[in-house]
Coordinates of C-alpha atoms and ligand atoms in Angstrom, one line a residue:
X1 CA 42.2 -12.2 -28.1
X2 CA 43.3 -10.5 -24.8
X3 CA 40.5 -10.7 -22.3
X4 CA 38.9 -7.3 -21.4
X5 CA 39.3 -6.0 -17.8
X6 CA 36.8 -3.4 -16.8
X7 CA 38.1 -0.3 -15.1
X8 CA 37.6 3.4 -14.6
X9 CA 36.1 5.1 -17.6
X10 CA 38.0 8.1 -19.0
X11 CA 36.1 11.2 -17.9
X12 CA 37.0 13.2 -21.0
X13 CA 36.0 10.6 -23.7
X14 CA 32.7 11.1 -25.5
X15 CA 29.8 9.3 -23.7
X16 CA 26.5 9.1 -25.5
X17 CA 23.4 8.7 -23.3
X18 CA 20.6 7.6 -25.6
X19 CA 17.4 8.8 -24.0
X20 CA 19.1 11.5 -21.9
X21 CA 15.8 13.4 -21.4
X22 CA 13.9 10.4 -19.9
X23 CA 13.6 9.2 -16.3
X24 CA 16.7 7.0 -16.5
X25 CA 18.7 9.0 -19.1
X26 CA 18.4 12.2 -17.1
X27 CA 19.5 10.4 -13.9
X28 CA 22.5 9.0 -15.8
X29 CA 23.3 12.5 -17.1
X30 CA 23.3 13.9 -13.5
X31 CA 25.5 11.0 -12.3
X32 CA 28.0 11.4 -15.1
X33 CA 28.2 15.2 -14.5
X34 CA 28.7 14.6 -10.8
X35 CA 31.5 12.1 -11.5
X36 CA 33.4 14.6 -13.7
X37 CA 32.5 13.4 -17.2
X38 CA 33.0 16.4 -19.5
X39 CA 32.0 15.1 -22.9
X40 CA 28.5 13.7 -22.5
X41 CA 26.3 13.7 -25.6
X42 CA 22.5 13.6 -25.9
X43 CA 19.9 14.0 -28.5
X44 CA 16.1 14.3 -28.1
X45 CA 13.9 12.2 -30.3
X46 CA 13.0 15.4 -32.2
X47 CA 16.7 16.0 -32.9
X48 CA 17.3 12.3 -33.9
X49 CA 14.7 9.6 -34.2
X50 CA 16.5 6.4 -33.2
X51 CA 14.1 4.5 -35.5
X52 CA 15.8 6.3 -38.4
X53 CA 18.8 4.0 -39.2
X54 CA 20.5 6.5 -41.5
X55 CA 20.2 9.3 -39.0
X56 CA 21.7 7.0 -36.3
X57 CA 24.6 6.0 -38.4
X58 CA 25.3 9.6 -39.4
X59 CA 25.3 10.6 -35.7
X60 CA 27.8 7.9 -34.7
X61 CA 30.0 8.8 -37.7
X62 CA 30.0 12.4 -36.6
X63 CA 30.3 12.1 -32.8
X64 CA 32.3 8.9 -32.5
X65 CA 31.3 8.1 -28.9
X66 CA 33.6 5.8 -26.9
X67 CA 30.9 4.8 -24.4
X68 CA 27.2 4.4 -24.8
X69 CA 24.3 3.9 -22.3
X70 CA 21.2 2.7 -24.2
X71 CA 18.3 4.2 -22.1
X72 CA 16.2 5.3 -25.1
X73 CA 13.0 3.2 -25.4
X74 CA 9.3 3.2 -25.8
X75 CA 8.3 2.8 -22.1
X76 CA 5.0 2.7 -20.2
X77 CA 3.0 1.1 -17.5
X78 CA 0.8 -1.9 -17.6
X79 CA -2.1 -0.3 -19.6
X80 CA 0.1 1.3 -22.3
X81 CA 1.9 -2.0 -22.8
X82 CA -1.3 -4.0 -23.0
X83 CA -2.9 -1.5 -25.4
X84 CA 0.0 -0.8 -27.8
X85 CA 2.0 -4.1 -28.1
X86 CA 3.0 -3.4 -31.7
X87 CA 4.6 0.0 -30.7
X88 CA 6.4 -1.6 -27.7
X89 CA 7.8 -4.4 -29.9
X90 CA 8.6 -2.6 -33.1
X91 CA 9.9 0.7 -31.8
X92 CA 12.1 -0.9 -29.2
X93 CA 13.6 -3.4 -31.6
X94 CA 14.3 -0.8 -34.2
X95 CA 15.9 1.6 -31.6
X96 CA 18.1 -1.2 -30.2
X97 CA 19.2 -2.6 -33.5
X98 CA 20.0 0.8 -35.0
X99 CA 22.0 2.0 -32.0
X100 CA 23.9 -1.2 -31.5
X101 CA 24.7 -1.8 -35.2
X102 CA 26.0 1.8 -35.5
X103 CA 27.9 1.5 -32.2
X104 CA 29.6 -1.7 -33.6
X105 CA 30.3 0.0 -36.9
X106 CA 32.0 3.0 -35.3
X107 CA 33.9 1.1 -32.6
X108 CA 32.1 1.9 -29.4
X109 CA 34.3 0.4 -26.6
X110 CA 31.7 0.0 -23.8
X111 CA 28.0 -0.1 -24.2
X112 CA 25.4 -0.7 -21.5
X113 CA 21.9 -2.0 -22.6
X114 CA 19.0 -1.4 -20.3
X115 CA 16.3 -4.0 -20.2
X116 CA 13.6 -4.6 -17.6
X117 CA 12.5 -7.2 -15.0
X118 CA 9.6 -8.1 -17.2
X119 CA 12.0 -10.3 -19.3
X120 CA 11.4 -13.1 -16.7
X121 CA 8.7 -15.7 -17.0
X122 CA 5.4 -14.7 -15.4
X123 CA 5.4 -17.5 -12.8
X124 CA 9.2 -17.8 -12.3
X125 CA 10.4 -18.7 -8.8
X126 CA 11.1 -15.7 -6.6
X127 CA 13.5 -14.0 -6.2
X128 CA 14.2 -13.8 -9.9
X129 CA 17.7 -15.0 -10.7
X130 CA 19.4 -14.0 -13.9
X131 CA 19.4 -17.7 -15.1
X132 CA 15.6 -17.8 -15.1
X133 CA 15.5 -16.0 -18.4
X134 CA 13.7 -18.0 -21.1
X135 CA 12.6 -20.8 -18.7
X136 CA 8.8 -20.2 -19.1
X137 CA 5.9 -18.2 -20.7
X138 CA 5.9 -14.4 -20.3
X139 CA 3.3 -12.2 -18.6
X140 CA 0.6 -11.4 -21.3
X141 CA 0.3 -7.7 -20.5
X142 CA 3.9 -6.9 -21.6
X143 CA 5.1 -9.9 -23.6
X144 CA 5.7 -7.8 -26.7
X145 CA 7.9 -5.4 -24.8
X146 CA 9.7 -8.3 -23.0
X147 CA 10.5 -10.0 -26.3
X148 CA 12.0 -6.7 -27.5
X149 CA 14.1 -6.5 -24.4
X150 CA 15.2 -10.1 -24.6
X151 CA 16.3 -9.5 -28.2
X152 CA 18.4 -6.6 -26.9
X153 CA 20.2 -8.9 -24.4
X154 CA 20.7 -11.4 -27.2
X155 CA 22.2 -8.6 -29.5
X156 CA 24.7 -7.7 -26.8
X157 CA 25.7 -11.3 -26.4
X158 CA 25.9 -11.7 -30.1
X159 CA 28.2 -8.6 -30.4
X160 CA 30.4 -10.2 -27.7
X161 CA 30.6 -13.5 -29.6
X162 CA 31.0 -12.3 -33.1
X163 CA 33.1 -9.1 -32.6
X164 CA 34.6 -9.6 -29.1
X165 CA 33.0 -6.3 -27.8
X166 CA 32.9 -6.0 -24.0
X167 CA 29.3 -4.8 -23.9
X168 CA 26.9 -5.5 -21.1
X169 CA 23.2 -5.5 -20.1
X170 CA 21.5 -4.5 -16.9
X171 CA 17.9 -5.4 -15.9
X172 CA 16.4 -2.9 -13.6
X173 CA 13.3 -3.5 -11.5
X174 CA 10.4 -1.0 -11.5
X175 CA 11.9 2.5 -11.3
X176 CA 10.7 5.9 -10.0
X177 CA 12.1 9.4 -9.3
X178 CA 12.3 12.9 -10.6
X179 CA 11.4 13.3 -14.3
X180 CA 9.1 10.3 -14.2
X181 CA 6.0 10.0 -16.4
X182 CA 3.0 11.0 -14.3
X183 CA 0.4 10.6 -17.1
X184 CA -3.0 9.2 -16.0
X185 CA -3.1 6.4 -18.6
X186 CA 0.5 5.8 -19.6
X187 CA 2.5 5.8 -16.4
X188 CA 3.8 3.2 -14.0
X189 CA 2.1 2.6 -10.7
X190 CA 4.2 4.8 -8.3
X191 CA 3.9 8.1 -10.2
X192 CA 0.3 7.3 -11.1
X193 CA -0.6 6.9 -7.4
X194 CA 1.3 10.1 -6.4
X195 CA -0.7 12.1 -8.9
X196 CA -4.1 10.4 -8.2
X197 CA -3.8 10.7 -4.4
X198 CA -2.5 14.3 -4.5
X199 CA -5.3 15.4 -6.8
X200 CA -7.8 13.6 -4.5
X201 CA -6.2 15.3 -1.5
X202 CA -6.5 18.8 -3.1
X203 CA -10.1 18.2 -4.1
X204 CA -11.0 16.6 -0.8
X205 CA -12.3 13.4 -2.4
X206 CA -13.6 10.7 0.1
X207 CA -12.1 7.8 -1.9
X208 CA -9.9 7.0 -4.8
X209 CA -10.0 3.9 -7.1
X210 CA -6.8 2.3 -8.2
X211 CA -6.2 -0.4 -10.8
X212 CA -6.4 -4.1 -10.2
X213 CA -6.8 -5.9 -6.9
X214 CA -3.8 -4.3 -5.2
X215 CA -2.5 -7.8 -4.4
X216 CA 0.5 -8.0 -6.9
X217 CA 3.9 -7.4 -5.4
X218 CA 6.5 -5.1 -6.9
X219 CA 9.9 -3.8 -6.0
X220 CA 10.8 -0.1 -6.5
X221 CA 14.3 1.4 -7.1
X222 CA 15.0 5.1 -7.1
X223 CA 16.4 6.1 -10.5
X224 CA 19.5 7.8 -8.9
X225 CA 20.4 4.5 -7.4
X226 CA 20.0 2.9 -10.8
X227 CA 22.3 5.5 -12.4
X228 CA 24.9 4.8 -9.8
X229 CA 24.6 1.1 -10.4
X230 CA 24.9 1.6 -14.2
X231 CA 28.3 3.4 -13.8
X232 CA 29.4 0.8 -11.3
X233 CA 28.7 -2.0 -13.8
X234 CA 30.4 -0.2 -16.6
X235 CA 33.5 0.2 -14.4
X236 CA 33.4 -3.2 -12.6
X237 CA 31.7 -5.8 -14.7
X238 CA 32.2 -7.6 -18.0
X239 CA 30.3 -10.7 -19.0
X240 CA 27.7 -12.0 -21.3
X241 CA 25.0 -12.5 -18.7
X242 CA 22.8 -9.5 -17.8
X243 CA 22.8 -8.2 -14.2
X244 CA 19.7 -7.6 -12.1
X245 CA 19.4 -4.1 -10.5
X246 CA 17.1 -3.7 -7.6
X247 CA 16.8 -3.4 -3.9
X248 CA 15.9 -7.0 -3.1
X249 CA 12.7 -6.3 -1.3
X250 CA 9.1 -5.9 -2.5
X251 CA 5.6 -5.0 -1.2
X252 CA 2.0 -5.3 -2.4
X253 CA 0.5 -2.5 -4.5
X254 CA -2.0 -1.9 -1.6
X255 CA 1.0 -1.4 0.8
X256 CA 2.5 1.0 -1.7
X257 CA -0.7 3.0 -2.0
X258 CA -0.9 3.2 1.8
X259 CA 2.7 4.4 2.0
X260 CA 2.1 7.1 -0.6
X261 CA -1.2 8.2 1.0
X262 CA 0.6 8.6 4.3
X263 CA 3.4 10.6 2.8
X264 CA 1.2 13.1 1.0
X265 CA -1.4 13.3 3.7
X266 CA -4.4 11.7 1.8
X267 CA -6.9 10.4 4.4
X268 CA -9.7 9.0 2.2
X269 CA -10.4 5.4 1.4
X270 CA -8.4 3.3 -1.1
X271 CA -10.6 1.3 -3.4
X272 CA -9.6 -1.3 -6.1
X273 CA -11.0 -1.9 -9.6
X274 CA -10.4 -5.6 -10.3
X275 CA -11.6 -5.2 -13.9
X276 CA -8.2 -3.5 -14.6
X277 CA -5.2 -5.9 -15.1
X278 CA -3.0 -6.9 -12.2
X279 CA -0.1 -8.0 -14.4
X280 CA 2.5 -10.5 -13.1
X281 CA 1.7 -11.5 -9.5
X282 CA 5.3 -10.9 -8.2
X283 CA 8.6 -9.5 -9.6
X284 CA 11.2 -9.6 -6.9
X285 CA 14.8 -9.4 -8.1
X286 CA 17.6 -11.5 -6.8
X287 CA 20.4 -8.9 -6.5
X288 CA 23.1 -11.3 -5.3
X289 CA 25.1 -10.9 -8.5
X290 CA 25.2 -7.1 -8.2
X291 CA 26.0 -7.3 -4.5
X292 CA 28.9 -9.6 -5.2
X293 CA 30.2 -6.9 -7.6
X294 CA 30.2 -4.5 -4.7
X295 CA 27.0 -2.5 -5.2
X296 CA 23.8 -2.1 -3.1
X297 CA 21.0 0.5 -3.3
X298 CA 21.1 3.4 -0.8
X299 CA 17.9 5.4 -1.2
X300 CA 15.1 4.1 1.1
X301 CA 11.6 3.9 -0.5
X302 CA 10.2 6.4 2.1
X303 CA 12.9 9.0 1.3
X304 CA 12.5 8.3 -2.4
X305 CA 8.8 8.8 -2.3
X306 CA 9.1 12.0 -0.3
X307 CA 11.6 13.6 -2.7
X308 CA 9.7 12.4 -5.8
X309 CA 6.5 13.9 -4.4
X310 CA 8.3 17.2 -3.8
X311 CA 9.5 17.1 -7.4
X312 CA 6.0 16.4 -8.6
X313 CA 4.6 19.3 -6.6
X314 CA 7.2 21.6 -8.0
X315 CA 6.9 20.5 -11.6
X316 CA 3.3 19.2 -12.0
X317 CA 2.1 22.0 -14.3
X318 CA 4.7 21.3 -17.0
X319 CA 4.5 17.5 -17.1
X320 CA 4.0 15.3 -20.2
X321 CA 0.4 14.1 -20.6
Ligands
NDP401 N1 10.7 3.3 -15.9 C1 10.8 2.1 -15.4 O1 10.1 1.7 -14.4 C2 11.8 1.2 -16.0 C3 12.5 1.5 -17.1 N2 13.4 0.5 -17.6 C4 14.2 0.8 -18.8 O2 15.0 2.0 -18.7 C5 15.1 2.6 -20.0 C6 14.6 4.1 -19.9 O3 13.3 4.1 -19.4 P1 12.7 5.5 -18.9 O4 13.7 6.5 -18.6 O5 11.8 5.1 -17.7 O6 11.8 5.9 -20.1 P2 11.3 7.4 -20.4 O7 10.0 7.3 -21.2 O8 11.3 8.3 -19.2 O9 12.4 7.9 -21.4 C7 12.6 7.4 -22.7 C8 13.6 8.1 -23.4 O10 13.8 7.5 -24.7 C9 13.8 8.4 -25.7 N3 13.2 7.9 -26.9 C10 12.1 7.1 -27.1 N4 11.9 6.8 -28.4 C11 12.9 7.4 -29.1 C12 13.2 7.5 -30.4 N5 12.4 6.9 -31.4 N6 14.3 8.3 -30.8 C13 15.0 8.9 -29.9 N7 14.8 8.8 -28.6 C14 13.7 8.1 -28.2 C15 12.9 9.6 -25.2 O11 13.3 10.8 -25.9 P3 12.4 12.1 -26.0 O12 11.9 12.4 -24.6 O13 13.3 13.1 -26.6 O14 11.2 11.7 -26.9 C16 13.3 9.6 -23.7 O15 14.4 10.4 -23.5 C17 14.2 1.8 -21.0 O16 15.1 0.9 -21.6 C18 13.3 1.0 -20.0 O17 12.9 -0.2 -20.6 C19 13.6 -0.7 -17.0 C20 12.9 -1.0 -15.9 C21 11.9 -0.2 -15.3
F7E402 C1 8.5 -1.6 -15.3 C2 7.4 -2.5 -15.8 O1 6.2 -1.8 -15.9 C3 5.0 -2.5 -16.4 O2 4.7 -3.6 -15.6 P1 4.1 -3.6 -14.2 O3 5.1 -3.9 -13.2 O4 2.9 -4.4 -14.1 O5 3.8 -2.0 -14.0 P2 2.8 -0.9 -13.5 O6 3.7 0.0 -12.7 O7 2.1 -0.3 -14.6 O8 1.7 -1.7 -12.6 C4 2.0 -2.3 -11.4 C5 0.8 -2.8 -10.7 O9 0.2 -1.6 -10.1 C6 -1.2 -1.7 -10.4 N1 -1.8 -0.3 -10.4 C7 -2.7 0.2 -9.6 N2 -3.1 1.4 -9.9 C8 -2.3 1.7 -11.0 C9 -2.3 2.9 -11.8 O10 -3.0 3.9 -11.6 N3 -1.4 2.9 -12.8 C10 -0.6 1.8 -13.1 N4 0.3 1.8 -14.1 N5 -0.6 0.7 -12.4 C11 -1.5 0.7 -11.3 C12 -1.3 -2.4 -11.7 O11 -2.6 -2.9 -11.9 C13 -0.2 -3.5 -11.5 O12 -0.8 -4.5 -10.7 C14 5.3 -2.9 -17.8 O13 5.5 -1.8 -18.5 C15 6.6 -3.8 -17.8 O14 6.9 -4.0 -19.1 C16 7.7 -3.2 -17.1 O15 8.9 -3.4 -17.4

């Protein structure tokens, strides 16, 4: 078989963005539009439930996408993952299996699967290198989700082995940006803090209480940088190993809360509720592989928080619960 050489994607070929209405999918959609893609396809979960295998096969038979970005998933923060492990395992596995099986059946040329940094062992050495996958036990608050994501990486690798398909996987660190989920219970920490601290500022509260000890360290990547990295990978990378996507720097949750409070002008005290889970102590990506492929993040955390806060203020009345 002739080895596949990645290169520029054809701008007029059908490109299906699974999950095009979500945080990542909508950023990918913006990126593809800005790059001149003219045949981008999306379906909401109401229009097509990706858990419905027959519907997914019918869609691929009809639309015949040449490229696919798999950014549809059941996604949530630490509490949602801890509370609903069955949903995070079962829904994600079904979505991935249906989309990838149909993509194989209908000859999709390039597919990018999106996983998450939670695939790595809870106590893996830092920074997290791609080869640390499956070297130790997972973090308990999101092990079901992580197993679903690991099975997605495996499915991509299996498609490569069995059918010679040049499909790839990317593992983003914690993401944020316009279109994020700002719900009180289900969201990730960065949007949760923007909302909580802004509401406290408006009410004039003297203090706010956040989850956990504030000691865990996390890395935050703006979703527009992620979308840029996804297209870069599709045009410049082919290989069985997943590729980390991050900025290569992290901070404590306490530091993040201080940064957000400063940005939005909240001057009250920040308190911590240690009865809530901390999750994994640290998740810092080694981004050496991606840098060697010629990509680095561009949006600073300060700029990203400012623009995300502006987006939140402009859209907060119509947000999902
Ligand atoms: N957010 C983060 O911090 C991180 C995210 N990721 C990964 O990025 C990807 C996208 O996440 P993100 O954009 O944040 O998630 P969102 O929750 O913002 O978006 C999820 C998308 O998936 C779609 N979807 C979910 N279930 C179904 C279904 N049964 N049928 C059809 N569509 C469905 C939703 O469609 P609809 O809105 O129409 O229901 C929505 O468009 C995921 O794979 C996630 O694991 C990785 C690392 C960090
Ligand atoms: C992307 C990633 O996201 C999840 O893992 P996580 O990194 O632990 O994500 P998180 O953003 O929810 O929490 C980060 C830290 O922040 C603390 N924290 C404080 N206050 C709030 C708060 O108000 N909300 C939330 N959610 N966390 C808070 C919280 O206690 C924790 O210490 C998984 O879905 C996982 O599967 C995954 O892939």
